[in-house]
Amino acid sequence: MKIAASYLAITDNLEENINLLDNTTIDYIHVDVMDGIFVQNKTYDYEYIESILKNTKKKKDVHLMVKDVYNYIDLYSKLNPEYITVHIELEQNLLDVIKYIKQKKIKAGISINPGTYIGKLDPYLSCIDLVLIMSVEPGYGGQKFLDSSIEKIYYLINKRKENNYNYVIEVDGGINDETINIIDKADIAVVGSFITNSDDYQKQVDKLKNNQ
Ligand code: DX5
Ligand code: ZN
């Protein structure tokens, strides 16, 4: 399983710590973007995020927890991310949003909150590159893993097999060296505080990778 590291829980020396993160064996840097409307919390402005990521080499995985999704897609596509993921709870014409992301030659993902019925994804599964299953309520790092996300992994594995879809399955929130075993059938795990709350990032990444 691949590891996408979220820096959301880093509170000081953000640029220095992101560069440390970039020099570990993680597979992606997970860029959490919050507007204070779609979720209560608000992350830094794009210009600041672009400046602190400028020296990083790792592929980017952008997670938009925002309402004004087209504007944020325009901004964050400038990072040349591998994925841009939006939320199904947006209640917007998601097929247009997915097309808009793909027109920028970026892979499109849909994220689903813990309380949202997994079947709502069905109309989009044939045309997306990634599903991001939230195993915490979006908005903050450091929360506890919600077991209700597990059945969603199996639902998506079965749908992918039955229909020959090719989206990757990513799980996000409360993942550590124990819960990573529970989600071992997923393709990518997003891990924030378990890595960044420690003083040796690589040691934590090794624990995650060795536990698979
Ligand atoms: C929460 C974010 C997650 C979070 C993960 O809204 O989408 O990516 O930063 O952090 P941990 O691993 O600490 O739950
Ligand atoms: Zn996230």
mmCIF file of C-alpha atoms and ligand atoms in Angstrom:
data_model
loop_
_atom_site.group_PDB
_atom_site.id
_atom_site.type_symbol
_atom_site.label_atom_id
_atom_site.label_comp_id
_atom_site.label_asym_id
_atom_site.label_seq_id
_atom_site.Cartn_x
_atom_site.Cartn_y
_atom_site.Cartn_z
ATOM 1 C CA MET A 1 0.000 0.000 0.000
ATOM 2 C CA LYS A 2 1.195 3.515 -0.803
ATOM 3 C CA ILE A 3 1.460 6.252 1.830
ATOM 4 C CA ALA A 4 0.265 9.826 1.228
ATOM 5 C CA ALA A 5 1.473 12.048 4.096
ATOM 6 C CA SER A 6 -0.708 14.975 5.229
ATOM 7 C CA TYR A 7 1.126 17.935 6.815
ATOM 8 C CA LEU A 8 -2.128 19.388 8.256
ATOM 9 C CA ALA A 9 -1.157 18.625 11.869
ATOM 10 C CA ILE A 10 2.270 20.349 11.620
ATOM 11 C CA THR A 11 2.062 23.527 13.682
ATOM 12 C CA ASP A 12 5.583 25.016 13.526
ATOM 13 C CA ASN A 13 8.445 25.336 11.008
ATOM 14 C CA LEU A 14 6.036 24.147 8.323
ATOM 15 C CA GLU A 15 8.380 24.593 5.341
ATOM 16 C CA GLU A 16 11.320 22.905 7.099
ATOM 17 C CA ASN A 17 9.155 20.007 8.252
ATOM 18 C CA ILE A 18 7.562 19.545 4.835
ATOM 19 C CA ASN A 19 11.048 19.246 3.357
ATOM 20 C CA LEU A 20 11.854 16.612 5.995
ATOM 21 C CA LEU A 21 8.654 14.783 5.023
ATOM 22 C CA ASP A 22 9.655 15.049 1.355
ATOM 23 C CA ASN A 23 12.902 13.220 2.129
ATOM 24 C CA THR A 24 11.206 10.140 3.578
ATOM 25 C CA THR A 25 9.946 7.111 1.617
ATOM 26 C CA ILE A 26 6.350 8.341 1.429
ATOM 27 C CA ASP A 27 4.730 8.097 -2.012
ATOM 28 C CA TYR A 28 2.710 11.339 -2.040
ATOM 29 C CA ILE A 29 2.356 14.607 -0.183
ATOM 30 C CA HIS A 30 -1.368 14.904 0.617
ATOM 31 C CA VAL A 31 -2.375 18.580 0.302
ATOM 32 C CA ASP A 32 -5.474 19.249 2.433
ATOM 33 C CA VAL A 33 -7.318 22.390 1.314
ATOM 34 C CA MET A 34 -10.134 23.831 3.464
ATOM 35 C CA ASP A 35 -12.100 27.038 2.843
ATOM 36 C CA GLY A 36 -13.812 27.518 6.228
ATOM 37 C CA ILE A 37 -17.203 27.088 4.446
ATOM 38 C CA PHE A 38 -17.414 23.471 3.253
ATOM 39 C CA VAL A 39 -15.613 22.579 6.511
ATOM 40 C CA GLN A 40 -15.168 24.844 9.544
ATOM 41 C CA ASN A 41 -11.386 24.921 9.392
ATOM 42 C CA LYS A 42 -9.469 27.074 6.894
ATOM 43 C CA THR A 43 -6.011 26.258 5.543
ATOM 44 C CA TYR A 44 -3.381 28.750 4.319
ATOM 45 C CA ASP A 45 -3.839 30.615 1.029
ATOM 46 C CA TYR A 46 -2.644 29.047 -2.185
ATOM 47 C CA GLU A 47 0.359 31.398 -2.598
ATOM 48 C CA TYR A 48 1.744 30.356 0.792
ATOM 49 C CA ILE A 49 1.166 26.628 0.106
ATOM 50 C CA GLU A 50 2.863 26.978 -3.300
ATOM 51 C CA SER A 51 5.854 28.694 -1.640
ATOM 52 C CA ILE A 52 6.340 26.001 1.035
ATOM 53 C CA LEU A 53 5.976 23.146 -1.474
ATOM 54 C CA LYS A 54 8.298 24.664 -4.088
ATOM 55 C CA ASN A 55 11.328 22.499 -3.181
ATOM 56 C CA THR A 56 9.436 19.227 -2.763
ATOM 57 C CA LYS A 57 9.851 16.377 -5.248
ATOM 58 C CA LYS A 58 7.123 13.974 -4.150
ATOM 59 C CA LYS A 59 3.951 13.668 -6.214
ATOM 60 C CA LYS A 60 1.014 15.688 -4.869
ATOM 61 C CA ASP A 61 -2.446 14.411 -3.920
ATOM 62 C CA VAL A 62 -4.753 17.430 -3.498
ATOM 63 C CA HIS A 63 -7.839 17.010 -1.300
ATOM 64 C CA LEU A 64 -10.302 19.911 -1.798
ATOM 65 C CA MET A 65 -12.706 20.413 1.108
ATOM 66 C CA VAL A 66 -14.126 23.563 -0.455
ATOM 67 C CA LYS A 67 -17.376 24.940 -1.879
ATOM 68 C CA ASP A 68 -16.079 27.102 -4.750
ATOM 69 C CA VAL A 69 -14.514 24.089 -6.379
ATOM 70 C CA TYR A 70 -13.685 25.436 -9.873
ATOM 71 C CA ASN A 71 -11.656 28.332 -8.485
ATOM 72 C CA TYR A 72 -9.661 25.990 -6.239
ATOM 73 C CA ILE A 73 -9.116 23.504 -9.088
ATOM 74 C CA ASP A 74 -7.669 26.379 -11.176
ATOM 75 C CA LEU A 75 -5.366 27.373 -8.301
ATOM 76 C CA TYR A 76 -4.157 23.956 -7.159
ATOM 77 C CA SER A 77 -3.728 22.549 -10.679
ATOM 78 C CA LYS A 78 -0.692 24.892 -10.779
ATOM 79 C CA LEU A 79 1.019 22.430 -8.386
ATOM 80 C CA ASN A 80 0.819 19.832 -11.181
ATOM 81 C CA PRO A 81 -0.659 17.287 -8.770
ATOM 82 C CA GLU A 82 -1.268 13.680 -9.784
ATOM 83 C CA TYR A 83 -4.750 13.820 -8.236
ATOM 84 C CA ILE A 84 -7.310 16.495 -7.406
ATOM 85 C CA THR A 85 -10.157 15.165 -5.280
ATOM 86 C CA VAL A 86 -13.489 16.885 -4.584
ATOM 87 C CA HIS A 87 -16.324 15.878 -2.249
ATOM 88 C CA ILE A 88 -19.503 14.132 -3.352
ATOM 89 C CA GLU A 89 -21.300 16.200 -0.692
ATOM 90 C CA LEU A 90 -20.727 19.270 -2.910
ATOM 91 C CA GLU A 91 -24.221 18.740 -4.392
ATOM 92 C CA GLN A 92 -22.902 20.118 -7.699
ATOM 93 C CA ASN A 93 -22.807 18.589 -11.179
ATOM 94 C CA LEU A 94 -19.911 16.296 -10.373
ATOM 95 C CA LEU A 95 -19.586 14.919 -13.899
ATOM 96 C CA ASP A 96 -18.745 18.462 -15.083
ATOM 97 C CA VAL A 97 -16.277 18.912 -12.210
ATOM 98 C CA ILE A 98 -14.558 15.598 -13.025
ATOM 99 C CA LYS A 99 -14.347 16.560 -16.708
ATOM 100 C CA TYR A 100 -12.894 19.967 -15.732
ATOM 101 C CA ILE A 101 -10.123 18.338 -13.678
ATOM 102 C CA LYS A 102 -9.330 15.820 -16.419
ATOM 103 C CA GLN A 103 -9.155 18.538 -19.069
ATOM 104 C CA LYS A 104 -6.177 19.831 -17.089
ATOM 105 C CA LYS A 105 -4.510 16.412 -17.539
ATOM 106 C CA ILE A 106 -4.913 15.732 -13.810
ATOM 107 C CA LYS A 107 -6.484 12.555 -12.412
ATOM 108 C CA ALA A 108 -9.874 13.148 -10.797
ATOM 109 C CA GLY A 109 -10.958 11.800 -7.399
ATOM 110 C CA ILE A 110 -14.181 11.896 -5.400
ATOM 111 C CA SER A 111 -14.134 11.885 -1.599
ATOM 112 C CA ILE A 112 -16.980 10.597 0.575
ATOM 113 C CA ASN A 113 -17.633 11.549 4.210
ATOM 114 C CA PRO A 114 -18.278 8.950 6.926
ATOM 115 C CA GLY A 115 -22.007 9.685 7.037
ATOM 116 C CA THR A 116 -22.641 9.565 3.282
ATOM 117 C CA TYR A 117 -24.151 6.411 1.710
ATOM 118 C CA ILE A 118 -21.500 4.735 -0.474
ATOM 119 C CA GLY A 119 -24.033 4.014 -3.251
ATOM 120 C CA LYS A 120 -24.095 7.754 -4.076
ATOM 121 C CA LEU A 121 -20.754 7.166 -5.819
ATOM 122 C CA ASP A 122 -22.183 4.647 -8.303
ATOM 123 C CA PRO A 123 -22.905 7.119 -11.167
ATOM 124 C CA TYR A 124 -19.278 8.301 -11.143
ATOM 125 C CA LEU A 125 -17.260 5.104 -10.630
ATOM 126 C CA SER A 126 -16.743 4.473 -14.338
ATOM 127 C CA CYS A 127 -15.090 7.842 -14.926
ATOM 128 C CA ILE A 128 -12.975 8.611 -11.849
ATOM 129 C CA ASP A 129 -9.365 7.727 -11.110
ATOM 130 C CA LEU A 130 -9.590 7.680 -7.296
ATOM 131 C CA VAL A 131 -12.081 7.334 -4.458
ATOM 132 C CA LEU A 132 -11.079 8.930 -1.146
ATOM 133 C CA ILE A 133 -12.910 7.283 1.757
ATOM 134 C CA MET A 134 -12.950 9.604 4.789
ATOM 135 C CA SER A 135 -12.365 7.587 7.963
ATOM 136 C CA VAL A 136 -12.760 10.776 10.046
ATOM 137 C CA GLU A 137 -15.057 13.802 9.713
ATOM 138 C CA PRO A 138 -13.138 16.211 7.434
ATOM 139 C CA GLY A 139 -11.672 19.350 8.990
ATOM 140 C CA TYR A 140 -8.863 18.362 11.327
ATOM 141 C CA GLY A 141 -5.946 15.971 11.771
ATOM 142 C CA GLY A 142 -5.455 13.837 14.886
ATOM 143 C CA GLN A 143 -8.963 12.331 15.044
ATOM 144 C CA LYS A 144 -9.848 8.691 15.795
ATOM 145 C CA PHE A 145 -10.317 6.215 12.913
ATOM 146 C CA LEU A 146 -14.001 5.409 12.245
ATOM 147 C CA ASP A 147 -14.591 1.676 11.649
ATOM 148 C CA SER A 148 -17.650 2.485 9.507
ATOM 149 C CA SER A 149 -15.245 3.261 6.637
ATOM 150 C CA ILE A 150 -14.125 -0.389 6.360
ATOM 151 C CA GLU A 151 -17.240 -1.708 4.607
ATOM 152 C CA LYS A 152 -16.855 1.076 2.013
ATOM 153 C CA ILE A 153 -13.455 -0.326 1.015
ATOM 154 C CA TYR A 154 -14.981 -3.741 0.272
ATOM 155 C CA TYR A 155 -17.945 -2.202 -1.539
ATOM 156 C CA LEU A 156 -15.556 -0.370 -3.865
ATOM 157 C CA ILE A 157 -13.280 -3.401 -4.363
ATOM 158 C CA ASN A 158 -16.284 -5.503 -5.432
ATOM 159 C CA LYS A 159 -17.681 -2.774 -7.732
ATOM 160 C CA ARG A 160 -14.255 -2.347 -9.358
ATOM 161 C CA LYS A 161 -13.907 -6.082 -9.956
ATOM 162 C CA GLU A 162 -17.496 -6.618 -11.221
ATOM 163 C CA ASN A 163 -17.308 -3.716 -13.677
ATOM 164 C CA ASN A 164 -13.641 -3.644 -14.557
ATOM 165 C CA TYR A 165 -13.288 -0.087 -13.218
ATOM 166 C CA ASN A 166 -9.799 1.214 -12.559
ATOM 167 C CA TYR A 167 -10.044 3.795 -9.741
ATOM 168 C CA VAL A 168 -7.611 3.524 -6.833
ATOM 169 C CA ILE A 169 -9.027 3.375 -3.295
ATOM 170 C CA GLU A 170 -7.549 5.808 -0.774
ATOM 171 C CA VAL A 171 -8.480 6.029 2.936
ATOM 172 C CA ASP A 172 -7.994 9.224 4.927
ATOM 173 C CA GLY A 173 -8.029 9.888 8.662
ATOM 174 C CA GLY A 174 -6.931 8.348 11.947
ATOM 175 C CA ILE A 175 -4.486 5.951 10.289
ATOM 176 C CA ASN A 176 -1.575 4.649 12.367
ATOM 177 C CA ASP A 177 0.479 1.449 12.648
ATOM 178 C CA GLU A 178 -2.586 -0.415 13.975
ATOM 179 C CA THR A 179 -5.458 0.879 11.868
ATOM 180 C CA ILE A 180 -3.367 0.514 8.703
ATOM 181 C CA ASN A 181 -3.811 -3.271 9.095
ATOM 182 C CA ILE A 182 -7.588 -2.870 9.040
ATOM 183 C CA ILE A 183 -7.515 -1.027 5.710
ATOM 184 C CA ASP A 184 -4.860 -3.231 4.094
ATOM 185 C CA LYS A 185 -6.990 -3.897 0.992
ATOM 186 C CA ALA A 186 -6.969 -0.186 0.067
ATOM 187 C CA ASP A 187 -4.364 1.167 -2.372
ATOM 188 C CA ILE A 188 -3.270 4.377 -0.628
ATOM 189 C CA ALA A 189 -3.387 5.401 3.041
ATOM 190 C CA VAL A 190 -3.372 9.085 3.990
ATOM 191 C CA VAL A 191 -1.442 9.526 7.230
ATOM 192 C CA GLY A 192 -0.993 12.837 9.039
ATOM 193 C CA SER A 193 -0.425 13.065 12.781
ATOM 194 C CA PHE A 194 0.945 9.531 13.242
ATOM 195 C CA ILE A 195 3.905 10.655 11.135
ATOM 196 C CA THR A 196 4.151 14.383 11.828
ATOM 197 C CA ASN A 197 3.577 14.308 15.603
ATOM 198 C CA SER A 198 6.824 12.337 15.942
ATOM 199 C CA ASP A 199 10.419 13.599 15.858
ATOM 200 C CA ASP A 200 11.497 10.915 13.388
ATOM 201 C CA TYR A 201 9.221 10.864 10.352
ATOM 202 C CA GLN A 202 11.023 8.019 8.561
ATOM 203 C CA LYS A 203 10.733 5.764 11.619
ATOM 204 C CA GLN A 204 6.944 6.229 11.558
ATOM 205 C CA VAL A 205 6.771 5.644 7.802
ATOM 206 C CA ASP A 206 8.791 2.414 8.275
ATOM 207 C CA LYS A 207 6.311 1.253 10.960
ATOM 208 C CA LEU A 208 3.443 1.840 8.504
ATOM 209 C CA LYS A 209 5.171 0.094 5.603
ATOM 210 C CA ASN A 210 6.439 -2.819 7.722
ATOM 211 C CA ASN A 211 2.967 -3.409 9.099
ATOM 212 C CA GLN A 212 1.566 -4.347 5.717
HETATM 213 C C1 DX5 B 1 -8.882 15.760 7.502
HETATM 214 C C2 DX5 B 1 -7.872 15.560 6.373
HETATM 215 C C3 DX5 B 1 -6.965 14.381 6.606
HETATM 216 C C4 DX5 B 1 -6.133 14.520 7.896
HETATM 217 C C5 DX5 B 1 -5.445 13.213 8.225
HETATM 218 O O1 DX5 B 1 -9.907 16.613 7.075
HETATM 219 O O2 DX5 B 1 -8.530 15.373 5.140
HETATM 220 O O3 DX5 B 1 -6.091 14.255 5.477
HETATM 221 O O4 DX5 B 1 -5.191 15.554 7.719
HETATM 222 O O5 DX5 B 1 -4.747 13.423 9.420
HETATM 223 P P1 DX5 B 1 -4.653 12.263 10.549
HETATM 224 O O6 DX5 B 1 -3.834 11.155 9.914
HETATM 225 O O7 DX5 B 1 -3.938 12.939 11.684
HETATM 226 O O8 DX5 B 1 -6.045 11.843 10.859
HETATM 227 ZN ZN ZN B 2 -7.252 14.788 3.472
#
